[in-house]
Amino acid sequence: MCRIAMLSVHTCPLAVPGTKDTGGMNVYIRELSRALTKKGMLVDVFTRCTDPDQPRIVEFDEGARVIRLKAGDLSPADKLAVLNYLPEFVCNLRHFTEEHDLTYQFLHSHYWLSSWAGEILNSRWNVPHVAMFHTLGALKNEARPAERESWLRIEVEGRVMNSADAVVAATEHECRHMLQLYPVSPERVRIIPCGVNLAQFRPISRQTARAVLGLPEGPILLFVGRMEPLKGADLLLRAVGGLPEGRRPRVLVVGGDPQGNGEEARLRAIARDLSIEQSVHFVGAIRHDLLPLYYNSADACVVPSYYESFGLAALEALACGVPVVAARVGGLTSFLSDGLNALLFNEHRPETLRSTIQRLMGEPALHATLAQNARQSISHLAWDAVADKVIALYRELCKQHAPRQVCTCRV
Ligand code: UDP
């Protein structure tokens, strides 16, 4: 059996996405791990334990486990604080593997913090190391300079890009920027898209979905995402705030921290200032498996982000047959096409987004066409297909590693 060690140090793939630090990457790791086990692999996802009451080992699918290791306090920590805990994390991971007599054939690290841990571990294990950063510090700085990402992050990303055996970019766009912004040679970078669970995210009647959620009739726009300024939810509020009351759609904001502070508090204040509190509903973070009901309730899913490395929320909306209104940024255009399954806008100005929304709501034939094309347009992006691509990469790296070690797994 082929065993993979996935590293997701700062966030657990089983955490409910939608808060500041849990989102697409958590969904990606969980779903990819599941898809890999369906193809006969064993996957252990190593993460940091953030609560003494959490079970240390959770089997979340047959052959797929989350293993929570002590690294620093057993409480949530800021990402930069996690950096200090990485040495302890790596030591405890090695103790765990020795104690349980485990060897892994591949290391697959996610985000820069885990890539650092992957690099250190691999100096011992000497197995193929695949790194995926999900977002890049230098790219984030370009998209929104006010949110300065640490130079240390960018430094680590650049170093691991050259020490790992392969780096996965989710899109051409990410790959291009990686090559422009970091000293990495092109043959190390592989493009493998993200995926969607097509069985879970599928069309159901809007009426049924709204009845289950207790939502009224009338136009509804949906925002789904982590609560951070980069997601541009404020732009959606300002766009909707400029519409006359009688023609203003309801906005559902999915995502947010349990305390509702930080970005969520800022958004609530904006809604208050615009006097649109009655039209905006902050529903908090919603379990991923319940989200199909929200997408299916909406007339459109709005993605006003300043940057998206991929954009799973948009992909899930399309899988549910719901058109997307999105900023033309980052990896979104790898699967969103203006006039086919989405309406794309170029400038992050409330007026621009407002007129795009008005166009979609005002042209029922256009809306129907986008909705009709939505699911078909992304049917190639099932997790199963993503797992095939990842396995093909493992297989290739296994061959390259042959002189250094004898690889006996049958990938
Ligand atoms: N999500 C969720 N519950 C929430 C908010 C978000 O399950 O309350 C999920 C959403 O369905 C998507 C992921 O979190 O799968 C967000 O991924 P995306 O790529 O859109 O953004 P990222 O977090 O990677 O920036």
XYZ file of C-alpha atoms and ligand atoms in Angstrom:
436
model
C 0.000 0.000 0.000
C 1.203 3.469 -0.807
C 1.163 5.813 2.171
C 1.081 9.575 1.843
C 1.907 12.068 4.567
C -0.068 15.251 3.956
C 1.027 18.225 6.018
C -1.473 20.861 7.012
C 0.122 22.283 10.126
C -1.795 25.494 10.779
C -5.311 24.351 9.993
C -7.194 21.080 10.267
C -9.002 19.754 7.198
C -11.913 18.787 9.433
C -12.491 22.340 10.709
C -15.622 24.094 9.419
C -14.441 26.368 6.596
C -15.471 29.986 6.435
C -13.529 31.584 9.265
C -10.358 33.645 8.754
C -7.975 30.718 8.354
C -10.224 27.891 7.216
C -11.457 27.754 3.673
C -10.596 26.277 0.328
C -7.387 24.619 1.453
C -9.188 22.660 4.169
C -11.777 21.468 1.654
C -9.038 20.667 -0.866
C -7.020 18.494 1.532
C -10.056 16.640 2.832
C -11.542 15.935 -0.587
C -8.260 15.085 -2.289
C -7.357 12.701 0.553
C -10.711 10.980 0.191
C -10.327 10.694 -3.561
C -6.807 9.244 -3.168
C -8.028 6.575 -0.757
C -10.701 5.569 -3.283
C -7.767 4.779 -5.565
C -6.121 2.510 -3.040
C -3.805 4.860 -1.150
C -3.543 5.501 2.564
C -3.443 9.130 3.587
C -2.438 10.607 6.937
C -2.989 14.323 7.289
C -0.799 15.769 10.041
C -2.010 18.930 11.704
C -1.445 20.900 14.889
C -3.621 20.060 17.885
C -5.489 23.198 18.983
C -7.665 21.848 21.780
C -6.816 19.345 24.566
C -10.245 17.740 24.122
C -9.788 17.009 20.425
C -9.239 13.338 19.576
C -5.641 12.924 18.439
C -6.454 10.548 15.586
C -9.620 10.729 13.494
C -10.357 8.419 10.597
C -12.519 10.617 8.371
C -12.822 8.094 5.558
C -11.621 4.560 5.042
C -7.851 4.919 4.725
C -7.797 8.648 5.453
C -6.855 9.942 8.901
C -6.207 13.260 10.552
C -3.427 13.054 13.123
C -3.210 15.962 15.544
C 0.216 16.593 17.005
C 1.255 18.762 19.889
C 3.133 21.846 18.746
C 3.080 24.756 21.168
C 0.019 25.376 23.307
C -3.044 23.241 22.705
C -5.002 26.260 21.540
C -5.552 28.144 18.276
C -2.621 30.321 17.247
C -1.896 33.013 14.766
C -0.155 31.789 11.615
C 3.089 33.556 12.415
C 3.062 32.076 15.909
C 2.722 28.631 14.339
C 6.081 29.257 12.714
C 7.703 29.004 16.146
C 6.038 25.670 16.735
C 7.232 24.019 13.531
C 10.365 22.403 15.021
C 8.261 20.755 17.749
C 5.715 19.710 15.136
C 8.368 18.012 13.022
C 9.882 16.255 16.064
C 6.509 14.976 17.191
C 5.664 13.797 13.703
C 8.873 11.802 13.604
C 8.160 10.339 17.053
C 4.702 9.371 15.864
C 5.997 7.555 12.794
C 8.661 5.752 14.822
C 6.234 4.799 17.555
C 3.747 3.406 15.045
C 6.394 1.997 12.741
C 5.127 3.959 9.757
C 6.944 4.885 6.589
C 5.577 7.148 3.908
C 6.264 7.041 0.201
C 5.293 10.648 -0.477
C 5.209 13.933 1.370
C 2.585 16.406 0.239
C 2.689 19.753 2.013
C 0.100 22.520 1.922
C 0.784 26.240 2.503
C 4.148 27.763 3.231
C 4.261 26.797 6.901
C 3.786 23.120 6.094
C 6.196 23.344 3.200
C 8.880 24.385 5.688
C 8.063 21.328 7.802
C 8.031 19.168 4.648
C 11.481 20.362 3.675
C 12.960 19.479 7.072
C 11.237 16.105 7.238
C 12.404 15.257 3.790
C 16.014 15.809 4.679
C 15.466 12.600 6.714
C 12.929 10.655 4.713
C 14.267 11.351 1.257
C 10.989 10.650 -0.534
C 9.314 12.785 -3.214
C 8.034 16.022 -1.703
C 5.148 17.776 -3.458
C 4.409 21.297 -2.227
C 1.260 23.278 -2.879
C 1.055 26.809 -1.533
C -2.642 27.541 -2.228
C -1.869 31.259 -2.019
C 1.463 32.960 -2.551
C 2.715 35.778 -0.350
C 4.156 37.789 -3.239
C 0.932 37.491 -5.239
C -1.199 38.545 -2.288
C 1.001 41.608 -1.837
C 0.513 42.491 -5.482
C -3.270 42.108 -5.270
C -3.679 44.136 -2.101
C -0.504 45.894 -0.995
C -2.143 47.099 2.233
C -2.095 43.529 3.550
C 1.617 43.063 3.725
C 2.592 39.433 3.822
C 5.806 38.765 5.708
C 9.077 38.645 3.777
C 9.797 35.444 5.655
C 6.823 33.765 4.027
C 7.981 34.824 0.577
C 11.503 33.683 1.382
C 10.328 30.237 2.507
C 8.071 29.867 -0.537
C 10.964 30.663 -2.858
C 13.300 28.254 -1.099
C 10.844 25.338 -1.010
C 9.982 25.850 -4.672
C 13.560 24.851 -5.359
C 13.979 22.119 -2.787
C 10.683 20.266 -3.261
C 10.478 17.730 -6.069
C 7.427 19.419 -7.552
C 5.245 22.423 -6.862
C 1.568 22.291 -7.708
C -0.116 25.398 -9.081
C -3.897 25.271 -9.438
C -4.012 27.302 -12.632
C -1.961 28.695 -15.526
C -2.336 32.075 -13.888
C -0.746 30.916 -10.636
C 2.004 29.101 -12.518
C 2.822 32.204 -14.577
C 3.031 34.386 -11.500
C 5.097 31.830 -9.640
C 7.646 31.933 -12.434
C 7.603 35.731 -12.542
C 7.789 36.383 -8.823
C 9.960 33.554 -7.522
C 13.262 32.044 -8.572
C 11.789 28.702 -9.658
C 12.507 26.722 -12.782
C 9.441 25.922 -14.929
C 9.934 22.148 -14.970
C 9.288 21.991 -11.230
C 5.821 23.501 -11.500
C 2.817 21.352 -12.432
C -0.672 22.641 -13.026
C -3.361 20.552 -11.366
C -6.760 22.198 -10.893
C -8.918 22.031 -7.787
C -12.105 19.998 -7.799
C -15.678 19.797 -6.652
C -17.801 16.997 -5.280
C -20.340 16.739 -8.091
C -22.543 14.285 -6.191
C -22.890 16.668 -3.266
C -22.998 19.947 -5.180
C -25.808 19.495 -7.675
C -28.914 21.362 -8.740
C -32.050 21.111 -6.631
C -35.137 23.243 -7.060
C -34.762 26.764 -5.724
C -38.156 26.515 -4.080
C -37.183 23.383 -2.153
C -33.838 24.821 -1.067
C -35.442 28.042 0.155
C -38.189 26.167 1.945
C -35.605 24.112 3.861
C -33.670 27.249 4.834
C -36.775 29.300 5.534
C -35.880 31.928 2.952
C -38.497 34.117 1.324
C -39.229 34.629 -2.383
C -37.470 37.351 -4.349
C -33.949 37.757 -5.709
C -31.094 36.489 -3.546
C -27.373 37.015 -4.046
C -24.976 34.744 -2.233
C -21.476 35.399 -0.931
C -19.534 32.390 0.364
C -16.061 32.786 1.772
C -13.588 33.317 4.506
C -13.937 36.604 6.318
C -11.025 38.599 5.059
C -10.801 41.905 3.168
C -9.169 40.204 0.175
C -12.545 38.579 -0.549
C -14.145 41.949 -1.301
C -17.505 41.298 0.405
C -17.636 45.032 1.205
C -17.779 45.752 -2.519
C -20.888 43.596 -2.817
C -22.557 45.475 0.041
C -21.731 48.834 -1.531
C -22.968 47.666 -4.920
C -26.276 46.479 -3.470
C -26.514 49.551 -1.224
C -26.760 51.737 -4.324
C -29.909 49.995 -5.557
C -33.325 51.434 -4.706
C -35.036 49.581 -1.880
C -37.773 48.052 -4.025
C -35.234 46.583 -6.455
C -32.617 45.522 -3.970
C -31.856 41.800 -3.807
C -31.380 40.088 -0.489
C -27.721 39.266 0.232
C -26.709 36.152 2.132
C -23.205 36.301 3.557
C -21.957 32.804 4.376
C -18.777 32.568 6.445
C -17.529 34.238 9.600
C -15.991 33.693 12.962
C -18.183 32.517 15.845
C -17.456 35.769 17.689
C -18.415 37.760 14.602
C -15.539 40.174 15.067
C -12.816 41.407 12.737
C -13.905 41.476 9.117
C -17.475 40.442 9.903
C -17.856 43.376 12.293
C -16.492 45.689 9.599
C -19.019 44.355 7.074
C -21.888 44.726 9.516
C -20.854 48.340 10.119
C -20.810 48.984 6.363
C -24.302 47.507 6.018
C -25.448 49.745 8.874
C -23.883 52.853 7.315
C -25.580 52.048 4.015
C -28.895 51.423 5.831
C -29.247 48.017 4.197
C -29.172 45.818 7.330
C -32.635 44.562 6.448
C -31.374 43.230 3.110
C -28.143 41.625 4.329
C -28.099 38.392 6.306
C -24.914 37.247 7.961
C -25.535 33.569 8.405
C -22.079 32.667 9.790
C -19.911 29.736 8.811
C -21.954 26.891 7.369
C -20.889 23.248 7.223
C -19.651 22.378 3.763
C -22.170 19.566 3.271
C -25.046 22.007 3.903
C -23.867 24.566 1.373
C -25.655 23.072 -1.660
C -28.887 24.361 -0.087
C -27.490 27.896 0.015
C -26.166 27.855 -3.537
C -29.449 26.438 -4.808
C -31.410 29.159 -3.016
C -29.539 31.909 -4.802
C -30.086 33.625 -8.123
C -26.357 34.152 -8.367
C -23.182 33.629 -6.378
C -21.068 36.784 -6.236
C -17.268 36.525 -5.947
C -15.918 40.083 -5.683
C -12.414 39.011 -4.563
C -9.295 41.050 -5.185
C -7.462 37.798 -5.665
C -8.401 34.111 -5.887
C -5.840 31.397 -6.466
C -8.703 29.188 -7.700
C -12.111 29.949 -6.204
C -13.867 26.811 -4.958
C -17.006 28.723 -3.972
C -17.542 29.790 -7.584
C -16.939 26.231 -8.758
C -19.461 24.838 -6.266
C -22.070 27.375 -7.360
C -21.662 26.276 -10.974
C -21.921 22.624 -9.963
C -25.315 23.538 -8.467
C -26.345 25.184 -11.737
C -26.112 28.695 -10.319
C -24.511 31.511 -12.367
C -21.569 33.409 -10.947
C -20.837 37.135 -10.946
C -17.112 37.511 -10.360
C -14.159 39.845 -10.525
C -11.847 38.920 -13.372
C -8.961 37.989 -11.070
C -6.503 35.188 -10.447
C -7.474 31.636 -11.154
C -11.211 32.307 -11.485
C -10.938 32.687 -15.231
C -9.579 29.142 -15.510
C -13.171 27.926 -15.313
C -15.368 31.043 -15.470
C -16.155 32.362 -18.879
C -17.971 35.656 -19.398
C -21.358 35.095 -21.015
C -21.071 31.295 -20.814
C -21.383 30.439 -17.117
C -20.657 33.805 -15.485
C -20.590 37.553 -15.808
C -17.135 38.935 -15.110
C -16.267 42.491 -14.166
C -12.907 44.244 -14.357
C -12.826 47.084 -11.888
C -13.348 46.823 -8.166
C -15.849 49.659 -8.067
C -19.340 49.372 -6.562
C -20.881 50.897 -9.723
C -19.234 48.270 -11.937
C -20.424 45.379 -9.807
C -23.858 46.999 -9.448
C -24.379 47.268 -13.197
C -23.187 43.661 -13.686
C -25.698 42.462 -11.100
C -28.441 44.587 -12.674
C -27.665 43.098 -16.071
C -27.972 39.539 -14.766
C -31.163 40.242 -12.833
C -32.667 42.292 -15.653
C -32.133 39.776 -18.458
C -33.928 36.514 -17.656
C -32.820 34.909 -20.935
C -29.164 35.591 -20.132
C -29.619 34.250 -16.606
C -31.253 31.094 -17.978
C -28.397 30.525 -20.447
C -25.720 30.891 -17.783
C -27.620 28.589 -15.437
C -28.087 26.004 -18.159
C -24.371 25.959 -19.032
C -23.115 26.129 -15.469
C -22.759 22.488 -14.430
C -21.711 21.134 -17.801
C -18.952 23.751 -18.034
C -17.122 22.342 -15.001
C -18.014 18.649 -15.234
C -14.336 17.800 -15.855
C -13.387 19.119 -12.397
C -14.508 16.224 -10.173
C -12.139 15.279 -7.329
C -11.693 11.880 -8.890
C -10.065 13.493 -11.951
C -7.926 15.724 -9.725
C -6.719 12.644 -7.799
C -5.748 10.959 -11.098
C -3.554 13.926 -11.939
C -1.951 13.927 -8.496
C -1.246 10.189 -8.768
C 0.297 10.698 -12.206
C 2.610 13.267 -10.634
C 3.519 10.934 -7.742
C 4.272 8.205 -10.265
C 6.554 10.461 -12.258
C 8.405 11.644 -9.153
C 8.744 8.084 -7.959
C 10.652 7.252 -11.135
C 12.904 10.282 -10.749
C 13.650 9.269 -7.181
C 14.621 5.722 -8.159
C 18.400 6.283 -7.964
C 18.049 7.602 -4.405
C 15.703 4.977 -3.068
C 13.878 1.894 -4.210
C 10.216 2.753 -4.458
C 8.026 -0.289 -4.085
C 4.587 1.316 -3.979
C 2.287 0.578 -6.874
C 1.082 4.048 -7.783
N -16.953 27.289 2.939
C -17.741 26.527 3.791
N -18.487 27.161 4.744
C -18.489 28.514 4.883
C -17.702 29.285 3.998
C -16.931 28.644 3.045
O -17.758 25.295 3.701
O -19.176 29.018 5.754
C -16.139 26.606 1.922
C -16.602 26.875 0.503
O -17.674 26.032 0.200
C -15.346 26.547 -0.289
C -14.242 26.989 0.662
O -14.812 27.107 1.959
O -15.244 25.170 -0.532
C -13.663 28.331 0.253
O -12.803 28.092 -0.822
P -12.441 29.210 -1.876
O -11.506 28.572 -2.842
O -13.667 29.830 -2.415
O -11.693 30.324 -1.036
P -10.352 30.239 -0.151
O -10.763 29.913 1.228
O -9.485 29.181 -0.751
O -9.764 31.590 -0.260
